[in-house]
Coordinates of C-alpha atoms in Angstrom, one line a residue:
Chain A
M1 CA -83.6 -10.9 -51.5
K2 CA -84.1 -14.5 -50.1
A3 CA -81.9 -13.0 -46.9
G4 CA -84.7 -10.4 -46.3
N5 CA -87.7 -12.2 -46.8
K6 CA -86.0 -14.3 -44.4
E7 CA -85.9 -11.6 -41.8
E8 CA -89.0 -10.7 -42.5
I9 CA -90.6 -13.7 -41.7
L10 CA -88.9 -13.6 -38.5
L11 CA -90.1 -10.3 -37.7
Q12 CA -93.0 -11.2 -38.4
E13 CA -92.5 -14.5 -35.9
R14 CA -91.1 -12.1 -33.7
R15 CA -93.9 -9.7 -33.6
R16 CA -96.4 -12.5 -33.0
M17 CA -94.7 -14.0 -29.9
S18 CA -94.6 -10.4 -28.2
I19 CA -98.8 -10.0 -28.8
K20 CA -98.8 -13.4 -27.5
T21 CA -97.2 -12.7 -24.6
D22 CA -98.6 -9.1 -24.2
T23 CA -102.1 -11.0 -23.9
F24 CA -99.9 -13.5 -21.7
I25 CA -99.1 -10.7 -18.8
K26 CA -102.8 -9.0 -19.5
I27 CA -104.5 -11.9 -18.2
V28 CA -102.1 -12.4 -15.4
L29 CA -102.6 -8.8 -13.9
L30 CA -105.9 -9.7 -14.8
C31 CA -105.9 -12.3 -12.1
V32 CA -103.5 -10.3 -9.4
S33 CA -105.7 -7.5 -9.3
L34 CA -108.7 -9.5 -8.8
V35 CA -107.0 -11.2 -6.1
T36 CA -106.4 -7.8 -4.7
V37 CA -109.5 -6.6 -5.0
F38 CA -110.9 -9.8 -3.6
A39 CA -108.6 -9.3 -0.7
L40 CA -109.6 -5.6 0.4
F41 CA -113.6 -6.8 0.2
A42 CA -112.8 -10.3 2.1
V43 CA -111.2 -7.6 5.0
F44 CA -114.7 -5.8 5.3
F45 CA -117.2 -9.1 5.2
F46 CA -114.7 -11.2 7.4
I47 CA -115.2 -8.2 10.2
F48 CA -118.7 -8.2 10.2
S49 CA -119.3 -12.1 9.9
E50 CA -117.3 -12.7 13.4
A51 CA -119.0 -9.5 14.5
L52 CA -122.6 -10.8 14.0
P53 CA -122.9 -13.3 16.2
A54 CA -122.2 -10.7 19.1
F55 CA -125.1 -8.0 17.9
T56 CA -127.6 -11.4 17.7
S57 CA -127.0 -12.7 21.2
I58 CA -126.2 -9.6 23.0
G59 CA -128.7 -7.3 21.3
F60 CA -127.5 -4.5 18.8
V61 CA -128.8 -1.8 20.9
E62 CA -127.9 -3.1 23.9
F63 CA -124.3 -3.8 22.8
L64 CA -124.0 -0.2 21.7
S65 CA -125.8 1.5 24.8
G66 CA -124.9 -0.9 27.9
H67 CA -122.8 1.4 30.6
I68 CA -120.6 -1.1 31.5
W69 CA -117.6 -3.1 30.1
N70 CA -117.0 -5.9 31.6
P71 CA -116.3 -9.0 29.6
T72 CA -114.2 -10.9 32.1
S73 CA -116.1 -11.5 34.9
P74 CA -117.0 -14.9 35.5
T75 CA -120.2 -14.3 37.1
N76 CA -122.3 -11.9 35.1
P77 CA -120.1 -10.8 32.5
S78 CA -121.3 -7.4 30.5
Y79 CA -120.9 -6.1 27.2
G80 CA -122.0 -2.8 26.7
I81 CA -119.5 -0.8 24.3
L82 CA -120.0 3.1 25.4
P83 CA -117.9 3.6 28.3
L84 CA -115.4 2.7 25.5
L85 CA -117.3 4.5 22.6
C86 CA -116.5 7.8 25.2
G87 CA -112.8 6.8 26.0
T88 CA -112.5 7.2 21.9
F89 CA -115.0 10.0 21.6
L90 CA -113.1 12.0 24.5
V91 CA -109.4 11.4 23.7
S92 CA -110.2 11.9 20.0
L93 CA -111.9 15.4 20.9
G94 CA -108.9 16.9 23.2
A95 CA -106.4 15.9 20.2
S96 CA -108.6 17.6 18.1
I97 CA -108.9 20.9 20.3
I98 CA -105.3 20.9 20.4
A99 CA -104.2 20.1 16.9
I100 CA -106.8 21.9 14.5
P101 CA -105.8 25.2 15.5
I102 CA -102.2 24.2 15.8
G103 CA -102.0 22.1 12.1
I104 CA -104.2 25.2 10.1
G105 CA -101.5 27.7 11.4
C106 CA -98.8 25.6 10.3
T107 CA -100.4 24.6 6.7
I108 CA -100.5 28.6 6.8
Y109 CA -96.8 29.3 7.5
L110 CA -95.7 26.0 5.2
A111 CA -98.0 27.1 2.0
E112 CA -97.8 30.8 2.1
L113 CA -95.3 32.4 4.4
A114 CA -92.4 30.0 5.1
H115 CA -89.4 31.0 3.1
P116 CA -88.0 28.0 0.9
K117 CA -85.0 27.2 3.4
I118 CA -87.4 26.6 6.1
K119 CA -89.6 25.2 4.0
S120 CA -86.9 22.7 3.2
I121 CA -86.5 22.4 6.8
L122 CA -90.3 22.2 7.9
K123 CA -91.6 19.6 5.3
P124 CA -89.1 16.8 6.1
A125 CA -89.6 17.3 9.8
I126 CA -93.5 16.8 9.3
E127 CA -92.7 13.8 7.0
I128 CA -90.5 12.4 10.0
L129 CA -92.9 12.8 12.9
A130 CA -95.4 11.4 10.6
G131 CA -93.2 8.2 10.0
I132 CA -92.5 7.4 13.5
P133 CA -94.1 4.6 15.2
S134 CA -97.4 5.2 17.4
V135 CA -95.7 2.8 19.8
V136 CA -92.4 5.3 19.9
Y137 CA -95.2 8.1 20.7
G138 CA -96.9 5.8 22.8
F139 CA -93.8 5.0 25.0
F140 CA -92.9 9.1 25.2
A141 CA -96.3 9.3 26.7
L142 CA -96.2 6.6 28.8
I143 CA -92.5 7.6 30.9
I144 CA -91.8 11.6 29.9
L145 CA -95.5 13.5 29.1
S146 CA -97.1 11.6 32.2
D147 CA -94.4 13.0 34.3
W148 CA -95.3 16.3 33.2
I149 CA -99.1 16.3 33.1
V150 CA -98.2 15.3 36.9
A151 CA -95.8 18.3 37.4
V152 CA -98.5 20.7 35.9
F153 CA -102.0 19.4 37.0
N154 CA -100.9 17.7 40.3
N155 CA -103.7 14.5 39.1
T156 CA -104.1 11.3 40.6
Y157 CA -103.8 9.1 37.8
R158 CA -101.0 9.3 36.3
L159 CA -101.8 7.6 32.7
N160 CA -105.1 9.6 31.7
A161 CA -106.6 11.0 28.7
L162 CA -105.1 14.3 28.6
N163 CA -102.2 12.3 28.3
G164 CA -103.1 10.4 25.3
A165 CA -104.9 13.6 23.8
I166 CA -101.7 15.7 23.4
M167 CA -99.7 12.7 21.8
L168 CA -102.5 12.2 19.4
A169 CA -102.5 15.6 18.3
V170 CA -99.0 15.4 18.0
M171 CA -99.9 12.3 15.6
M172 CA -102.4 14.6 13.8
I173 CA -101.1 17.4 12.9
P174 CA -98.7 15.8 10.3
I175 CA -101.2 14.2 9.1
M176 CA -103.5 17.3 8.8
V177 CA -100.7 19.8 7.5
S178 CA -99.8 17.3 4.2
L179 CA -103.4 17.2 3.8
S180 CA -104.2 20.7 3.8
E181 CA -100.8 22.0 2.1
E182 CA -102.1 20.4 -0.8
A183 CA -105.1 22.4 -0.8
I184 CA -104.1 25.9 -0.2
N185 CA -100.8 24.9 -2.8
S186 CA -104.0 23.5 -5.0
V187 CA -106.1 27.8 -5.0
P188 CA -105.4 28.7 -8.3
Q189 CA -102.6 31.9 -8.3
D190 CA -104.8 34.4 -10.2
L191 CA -107.6 34.6 -7.1
R192 CA -104.3 35.7 -5.1
E193 CA -103.3 38.4 -7.6
A194 CA -106.9 39.0 -7.9
A195 CA -107.1 40.0 -4.5
Y196 CA -103.4 41.8 -4.7
A197 CA -104.1 43.9 -7.2
L198 CA -108.0 45.5 -5.5
G199 CA -105.0 46.6 -2.9
A200 CA -105.4 43.8 -0.2
T201 CA -102.6 43.0 2.3
K202 CA -101.0 39.3 2.6
W203 CA -103.5 38.4 5.7
E204 CA -106.5 39.8 4.2
T205 CA -106.1 38.0 0.9
L206 CA -105.3 35.1 3.5
R207 CA -108.2 34.8 4.9
G208 CA -110.6 36.3 2.5
V209 CA -109.7 34.8 -0.4
I210 CA -107.4 31.9 0.0
I211 CA -108.5 30.1 3.0
P212 CA -112.1 30.4 2.1
A213 CA -111.4 28.8 -1.1
A214 CA -109.6 25.9 0.2
L215 CA -111.9 25.6 3.1
S216 CA -113.2 22.3 1.4
G217 CA -109.9 20.7 1.2
I218 CA -108.6 21.9 4.6
A219 CA -112.2 20.0 6.5
A220 CA -111.0 16.7 4.4
A221 CA -107.8 16.9 5.8
I222 CA -108.9 17.7 9.5
M223 CA -111.5 14.7 9.2
L224 CA -109.2 12.3 7.9
S225 CA -107.1 13.1 10.8
I226 CA -109.5 12.4 13.1
G227 CA -109.7 9.3 11.9
R228 CA -106.7 8.4 12.4
A229 CA -106.6 9.7 15.9
V230 CA -110.1 7.8 16.3
G231 CA -108.2 4.2 14.8
E232 CA -104.9 4.9 16.4
T233 CA -104.2 1.9 18.9
M234 CA -100.1 1.8 20.9
T235 CA -100.6 5.4 21.4
V236 CA -103.9 5.1 23.7
L237 CA -103.0 1.9 24.6
M238 CA -100.0 3.4 26.7
A239 CA -101.0 6.9 27.6
C240 CA -104.8 6.4 29.0
G241 CA -104.5 4.1 31.5
N242 CA -107.1 1.4 30.3
T243 CA -110.2 1.8 32.6
P244 CA -113.5 2.0 30.9
V245 CA -115.7 4.5 32.5
I246 CA -118.1 6.8 31.5
T247 CA -116.3 10.1 32.1
W248 CA -115.9 14.1 30.8
D249 CA -112.5 14.1 33.1
M250 CA -109.9 14.6 31.1
L251 CA -107.7 13.9 33.8
S252 CA -109.0 10.7 34.9
S253 CA -108.3 7.2 32.9
V254 CA -110.1 6.0 30.5
Q255 CA -110.1 3.3 27.7
T256 CA -110.6 3.8 24.0
M257 CA -112.3 1.1 21.7
T258 CA -108.9 0.2 20.2
A259 CA -107.1 -0.4 23.7
A260 CA -109.7 -3.0 24.4
I261 CA -109.4 -5.1 21.4
A262 CA -105.3 -4.7 21.8
I263 CA -105.5 -6.0 25.4
E264 CA -108.6 -8.5 25.7
M265 CA -107.9 -10.3 22.4
G266 CA -104.6 -11.9 23.7
E267 CA -106.8 -13.4 26.0
V268 CA -110.0 -14.9 24.6
N269 CA -111.2 -18.4 23.5
F270 CA -112.3 -18.6 20.2
N271 CA -115.8 -18.4 18.7
S272 CA -116.7 -17.7 22.8
L273 CA -119.2 -14.4 23.5
H274 CA -116.7 -12.5 24.3
Y275 CA -114.5 -12.8 21.0
H276 CA -117.7 -12.3 18.9
A277 CA -118.0 -8.9 21.2
L278 CA -114.1 -7.9 20.2
F279 CA -115.0 -8.2 16.5
G280 CA -117.9 -6.3 17.0
V281 CA -116.0 -3.5 18.7
G282 CA -113.9 -3.5 15.6
A283 CA -116.9 -3.5 13.3
V284 CA -118.1 -0.4 15.1
L285 CA -114.3 1.2 14.8
F286 CA -114.6 0.0 11.2
V287 CA -117.8 2.0 10.2
I288 CA -116.9 5.2 12.1
T289 CA -113.5 5.7 10.5
F290 CA -115.2 4.9 7.1
A291 CA -117.9 7.0 7.3
I292 CA -115.3 10.0 8.4
N293 CA -113.4 8.9 5.3
I294 CA -116.2 8.8 3.0
I295 CA -117.3 12.5 3.9
A296 CA -114.3 13.4 3.7
D297 CA -114.0 12.1 0.0
I298 CA -117.1 13.6 -0.6
V299 CA -116.4 17.0 0.6
L300 CA -113.0 16.6 -1.3
A301 CA -114.3 15.7 -4.5
K302 CA -117.1 18.6 -4.2
F303 CA -113.7 21.1 -3.9
A304 CA -111.9 19.7 -6.8
E305 CA -115.2 20.3 -9.2
A306 CA -114.8 23.9 -8.1
Y307 CA -111.8 24.6 -9.6
H308 CA -112.0 22.3 -13.2
Chain L
M1 CA -106.1 47.8 14.7
N2 CA -104.1 49.1 12.0
R3 CA -103.8 46.5 9.2
R4 CA -99.7 45.9 9.1
L5 CA -100.0 45.2 12.5
K6 CA -102.8 43.2 11.9
E7 CA -101.1 41.0 9.6
K8 CA -97.7 40.8 11.7
L9 CA -99.6 39.5 14.7
Y10 CA -101.4 36.6 12.7
F11 CA -98.2 35.8 11.2
S12 CA -96.5 35.7 14.3
L13 CA -98.7 33.2 15.4
F14 CA -98.8 30.9 12.0
R15 CA -94.9 31.3 12.8
A16 CA -95.4 30.1 16.2
C17 CA -97.4 26.7 15.0
G18 CA -94.7 26.3 12.6
A19 CA -92.0 26.4 15.2
L20 CA -94.1 24.5 17.6
V21 CA -94.2 21.4 15.3
V22 CA -90.2 21.7 14.7
I23 CA -90.1 21.6 18.6
A24 CA -92.0 18.7 19.0
L25 CA -90.2 16.9 16.9
G26 CA -87.2 18.3 18.4
I27 CA -88.3 17.1 22.0
L28 CA -88.9 13.9 21.2
L29 CA -86.0 12.7 19.4
A30 CA -83.6 14.3 22.0
Y31 CA -85.1 12.8 24.4
I32 CA -84.8 9.0 23.2
I33 CA -81.6 9.5 21.4
M34 CA -79.9 10.9 24.9
G35 CA -81.9 8.0 26.9
G36 CA -81.3 5.6 24.5
I37 CA -77.6 6.3 23.1
G38 CA -75.9 5.2 26.5
T39 CA -77.3 1.6 26.0
I40 CA -76.5 1.1 22.4
S41 CA -73.2 -1.1 22.1
L42 CA -72.2 -3.9 20.0
E43 CA -73.6 -6.6 22.2
F44 CA -76.9 -4.9 23.0
L45 CA -77.5 -5.6 19.2
T46 CA -76.5 -8.9 18.7
Q47 CA -77.3 -10.5 21.9
F48 CA -80.2 -12.5 23.6
P49 CA -82.0 -10.8 26.2
K50 CA -81.1 -12.3 29.2
K51 CA -82.3 -12.5 33.1
G52 CA -86.1 -12.1 32.2
M53 CA -85.3 -9.5 30.3
T54 CA -83.9 -7.4 32.1
E55 CA -80.3 -7.7 30.8
G56 CA -78.6 -8.3 27.5
G57 CA -79.6 -7.1 23.9
I58 CA -82.3 -7.1 21.3
F59 CA -80.7 -9.2 18.8
P60 CA -84.3 -11.5 18.0
A61 CA -86.7 -8.7 17.6
I62 CA -84.4 -7.4 14.9
V63 CA -84.3 -10.3 13.0
G64 CA -88.1 -10.7 13.9
T65 CA -88.5 -7.4 12.1
I66 CA -86.5 -7.7 9.3
Y67 CA -88.3 -10.9 8.2
L68 CA -91.7 -9.4 8.8
C69 CA -90.6 -7.0 6.0
I70 CA -88.9 -9.8 4.2
I71 CA -92.7 -11.3 3.6
V72 CA -94.2 -8.1 2.9
I73 CA -91.9 -7.4 0.4
L74 CA -92.4 -10.8 -1.0
F75 CA -96.2 -10.6 -0.8
S76 CA -97.6 -7.3 -0.9
V77 CA -95.2 -5.4 -3.3
P78 CA -95.8 -7.5 -6.5
V79 CA -99.7 -7.5 -5.5
G80 CA -100.0 -4.2 -4.6
V81 CA -97.3 -2.9 -7.3
L82 CA -99.0 -5.3 -10.7
S83 CA -102.6 -4.8 -9.4
A84 CA -102.1 -0.7 -9.6
I85 CA -100.0 -1.4 -13.1
Y86 CA -103.5 -3.4 -14.0
F87 CA -105.4 -0.7 -13.4
V88 CA -103.7 2.2 -14.8
E89 CA -102.3 0.8 -17.6
Y90 CA -104.9 -1.6 -18.6
E91 CA -108.5 -1.4 -17.2
R92 CA -110.8 0.8 -19.4
N93 CA -114.1 0.5 -17.3
N94 CA -114.0 3.6 -15.4
L95 CA -116.8 2.5 -12.9
F96 CA -114.6 -0.1 -11.7
K97 CA -111.4 2.4 -11.7
K98 CA -113.7 4.4 -9.5
I99 CA -114.5 2.0 -6.9
L100 CA -111.2 0.4 -6.3
R101 CA -109.7 4.1 -5.7
V102 CA -112.5 4.8 -2.9
V103 CA -112.1 1.0 -1.7
V104 CA -108.3 1.6 -1.9
H105 CA -108.3 4.6 -0.2
N106 CA -111.0 4.1 2.3
L107 CA -108.8 0.6 3.3
A108 CA -106.1 2.8 3.7
G109 CA -107.8 4.7 6.9
V110 CA -109.5 1.3 8.4
P111 CA -107.3 1.3 12.0
S112 CA -104.3 -1.1 12.4
I113 CA -105.8 -3.2 15.1
V114 CA -108.8 -4.0 12.6
Y115 CA -106.2 -5.7 10.8
G116 CA -105.3 -7.2 13.8
L117 CA -108.7 -8.7 14.1
L118 CA -108.8 -10.0 10.8
G119 CA -104.9 -11.3 10.9
L120 CA -106.3 -13.1 14.2
G121 CA -109.8 -14.8 12.4
L122 CA -108.6 -15.6 9.5
F123 CA -105.0 -16.4 9.3
V124 CA -104.4 -17.6 13.0
M125 CA -107.8 -19.3 13.5
A126 CA -109.5 -20.0 10.2
L127 CA -106.6 -21.1 8.0
D128 CA -104.7 -22.6 11.3
F129 CA -101.1 -20.5 10.9
G130 CA -101.5 -20.3 14.3
F131 CA -99.5 -17.4 16.1
S132 CA -96.9 -17.4 13.1
L133 CA -94.4 -15.0 11.3
I134 CA -96.6 -16.3 8.0
A135 CA -100.0 -15.1 9.8
A136 CA -98.3 -11.6 11.1
G137 CA -96.9 -10.7 7.9
L138 CA -99.7 -12.0 5.9
T139 CA -101.3 -9.3 8.7
V140 CA -99.1 -6.2 8.0
G141 CA -98.9 -7.3 4.2
L142 CA -102.5 -6.8 4.2
L143 CA -102.7 -3.7 5.7
V144 CA -99.8 -1.8 4.1
L145 CA -101.3 -3.2 0.2
P146 CA -103.5 0.1 0.3
L147 CA -100.5 2.0 0.6
I148 CA -98.3 0.3 -2.1
I149 CA -100.8 0.5 -4.5
S150 CA -102.0 4.3 -4.2
A151 CA -98.7 5.4 -4.3
T152 CA -97.6 3.6 -7.2
R153 CA -100.8 4.4 -9.0
E154 CA -100.2 8.1 -8.1
A155 CA -96.1 7.4 -9.8
L156 CA -98.0 5.8 -13.2
L157 CA -100.2 8.6 -13.5
A158 CA -97.6 11.4 -13.1
V159 CA -95.9 9.8 -16.6
P160 CA -97.7 11.5 -19.1
N161 CA -99.4 10.1 -22.0
S162 CA -97.4 11.2 -24.6
V163 CA -94.6 8.7 -23.2
R164 CA -97.2 5.9 -24.3
E165 CA -98.6 7.1 -27.8
A166 CA -95.1 7.9 -28.8
S167 CA -93.8 3.8 -27.9
I168 CA -97.0 2.4 -29.3
A169 CA -96.7 4.8 -32.6
L170 CA -93.3 3.1 -33.1
G171 CA -95.0 -0.3 -33.0
A172 CA -94.6 -1.9 -29.4
T173 CA -96.8 -3.5 -27.8
K174 CA -98.6 -2.3 -24.6
W175 CA -96.8 -4.5 -22.2
Q176 CA -93.3 -3.7 -24.3
T177 CA -94.3 0.4 -23.4
V178 CA -95.4 -0.5 -19.8
R179 CA -92.0 -2.0 -18.9
H180 CA -89.7 -0.4 -21.3
H181 CA -91.3 3.2 -20.7
V182 CA -93.8 3.6 -18.6
V183 CA -92.5 1.4 -15.0
P184 CA -88.9 2.7 -15.5
Y185 CA -90.4 6.3 -15.2
A186 CA -92.3 5.9 -12.6
M187 CA -89.7 4.0 -10.4
S188 CA -88.6 5.9 -7.9
G189 CA -92.5 7.2 -7.1
I190 CA -93.2 3.2 -6.9
L191 CA -89.8 2.5 -5.1
T192 CA -90.3 6.2 -2.7
G193 CA -94.0 4.8 -1.8
I194 CA -92.7 0.8 -0.8
I195 CA -89.7 1.8 1.5
L196 CA -92.8 4.0 3.3
S197 CA -94.9 1.4 3.0
L198 CA -92.0 -0.9 4.6
S199 CA -91.2 1.9 7.6
R200 CA -94.6 1.5 8.2
A201 CA -94.8 -2.5 8.4
A202 CA -91.8 -2.4 11.0
G203 CA -93.4 0.2 13.0
E204 CA -96.6 -1.4 13.4
T205 CA -97.3 -2.9 16.8
A206 CA -101.3 -3.6 17.1
P207 CA -101.7 -6.2 14.3
I208 CA -98.7 -8.3 14.9
L209 CA -99.8 -8.3 18.9
M210 CA -102.3 -10.4 18.1
T211 CA -101.3 -12.3 15.5
G212 CA -97.6 -14.0 16.6
A213 CA -95.3 -11.3 18.2
A214 CA -93.9 -13.7 20.8
Y215 CA -92.8 -11.9 24.5
Y216 CA -89.5 -13.7 24.5
M217 CA -88.0 -16.1 22.0
R218 CA -84.8 -18.5 23.4
H219 CA -83.9 -19.4 19.6
L220 CA -84.9 -17.2 16.2
P221 CA -88.0 -18.4 14.2
D222 CA -87.1 -21.7 12.4
S223 CA -89.8 -21.3 10.0
I224 CA -92.7 -19.1 9.1
F225 CA -94.8 -21.1 11.0
S226 CA -93.1 -19.9 14.6
Q227 CA -93.6 -17.5 16.6
F228 CA -91.1 -14.2 16.4
M229 CA -89.8 -11.1 18.2
A230 CA -90.5 -8.0 16.8
L231 CA -88.8 -4.3 18.0
P232 CA -92.0 -2.5 18.1
F233 CA -93.8 -5.3 20.2
H234 CA -90.7 -5.4 22.7
L235 CA -90.4 -2.0 23.2
Y236 CA -93.9 -2.1 24.0
T237 CA -93.6 -5.3 26.0
V238 CA -90.5 -4.2 28.3
A239 CA -92.4 -0.7 29.1
T240 CA -94.9 -2.0 30.2
Q241 CA -95.1 -5.6 31.0
S242 CA -91.7 -6.2 32.1
S243 CA -90.7 -7.0 35.7
D244 CA -89.1 -4.4 37.0
L245 CA -89.8 -1.2 34.9
M246 CA -86.9 0.9 36.7
A247 CA -84.6 -1.5 36.0
T248 CA -85.5 -2.1 32.4
R249 CA -85.4 1.4 31.6
P250 CA -82.1 1.8 29.3
I251 CA -83.2 -1.3 27.6
Q252 CA -86.8 0.3 26.9
Y253 CA -84.9 3.4 25.9
G254 CA -82.2 1.5 23.5
T255 CA -84.7 -0.3 21.5
A256 CA -87.1 3.0 21.0
F257 CA -83.4 4.3 19.7
V258 CA -82.9 1.8 17.5
L259 CA -86.7 1.5 16.1
L260 CA -86.9 4.9 15.7
I261 CA -83.2 5.0 14.1
L262 CA -84.5 2.8 11.3
V263 CA -88.0 3.7 10.8
I264 CA -86.5 7.3 10.7
G265 CA -83.9 6.1 7.9
M266 CA -86.3 4.9 5.6
N267 CA -88.4 8.1 5.8
L268 CA -85.2 9.8 5.1
M269 CA -84.3 7.8 2.1
A270 CA -87.9 8.0 0.4
I271 CA -87.5 11.5 1.1
I272 CA -84.5 11.8 -0.7
L273 CA -85.3 9.7 -3.2
R274 CA -88.0 11.8 -3.9
R275 CA -86.4 15.0 -4.4
R276 CA -83.9 13.4 -6.7
F277 CA -86.8 12.0 -8.4
R278 CA -88.1 15.6 -8.9
K279 CA -85.0 16.6 -10.6
K280 CA -84.7 14.5 -13.3
Y281 CA -88.0 14.1 -15.1
R282 CA -89.4 17.1 -15.9
W283 CA -92.6 17.3 -18.1

């Protein structure tokens, strides 16, 4: 009996200890996660607080609508980011025009048509494409793709918006395909079967049932990949030639917001107007990509609701 | 048009799109591998650059990239994984969870150059780390933190609740349940996320360009406060700023090749791990 009691006490003691450990661990985890939340919010606040001096001294409207970006001019520095906005827009638009149809086609093939064996090649290929560093894409655009574009268009600028757009398209497609494949896969099987039962062909089922059902998911995937293209730095930095001009010509050299930050940040003086102006560009970029992401989230949430 | 014919037409169009993606990957890999394979040698991998980087190897860039990854492992992996465990297993407040999910998801979409700005302003300037390994490491660490958190979150959520309930019913405490049951089941998912985040960290250029990567160094970094060379930044500089672009072309290809192998190797590891995990556990 006595031995049993001793064991009982030991057991209780151990149980008490493990409950103590439990509380301790919970507190540690809480602290770590608060640090994380704090760090993530700090990212947001820091960018905007560093950008604020630029908005106040240049003028917010002037900053957004100025036609000349020439911050390094010794006599008359000019901080209008319209050329950079225009460059970003032109390159991302070009990339989207190439990537969206190919991406959707590839998604449909992958999700609905491909033989499992082909799927087991195509899927890793897409994942690898998504994992390649952007500087490698930039390198390819710089030395190989630009030559091909010159050979085809016989253009004056070796590095131009089209060069960047094609490369960005290659980078957008994997993101788009993997996200929109999920959307197509989550369309309930009964919908397909119902369509087949009514005598629809596979294509009619796809066009009339599956694609409309997955549409908001596909739309969200497209938006997210556009967000990626807008924020991409190294590829456009190496491919587009870096001339801040306002143009619609895909074959002219342009500069994006990201490229301007990457190039100029190395040479600015800490706390100068130029320094704050670059944070201003960063803040605008942040707002654009954040807005794209939030809208994509809302679209996706609506989509998820429809099938639950 | 005939219904069947129409179907065939569209389907071959979709097939062509799929083929195009594989072809794009093939072309890219072929050019970099064909261009780089001739440069790769033991000397290239183990020597310092010479003669204004027109000759010699990329040893310091490889070491710098590894150092950077080590800082990310030491900082972001524990913080990210522990936070995710707290939020999935402990936090009861759904609004707080929802807010965190939105924040994490959206910060994963914030351009890497914006993290570079943050790193420059906060770590290099405000905290006075200077252009250094630690400033770059923390910047890249913050950048991959959302990725690690969401990968861990997904992996933990995939473990069915019955596992937790069974463990609690047998008298285990919460932490014992998490440590001995939930985390081991989620481990492959968590590891996959970590490996992918590291491959991202190894390939990022924009943030380290602004926070501490050096164009050329004669010695390896001797502390976390010294500058460092890194493969992606090295590729960027030799490809755009070298004194003789044509003469350094083999070095450019060689660096691209090494970086590509490193990153693809990590990605393949993650793909294989995920596949094995799917076969191992079926709920």
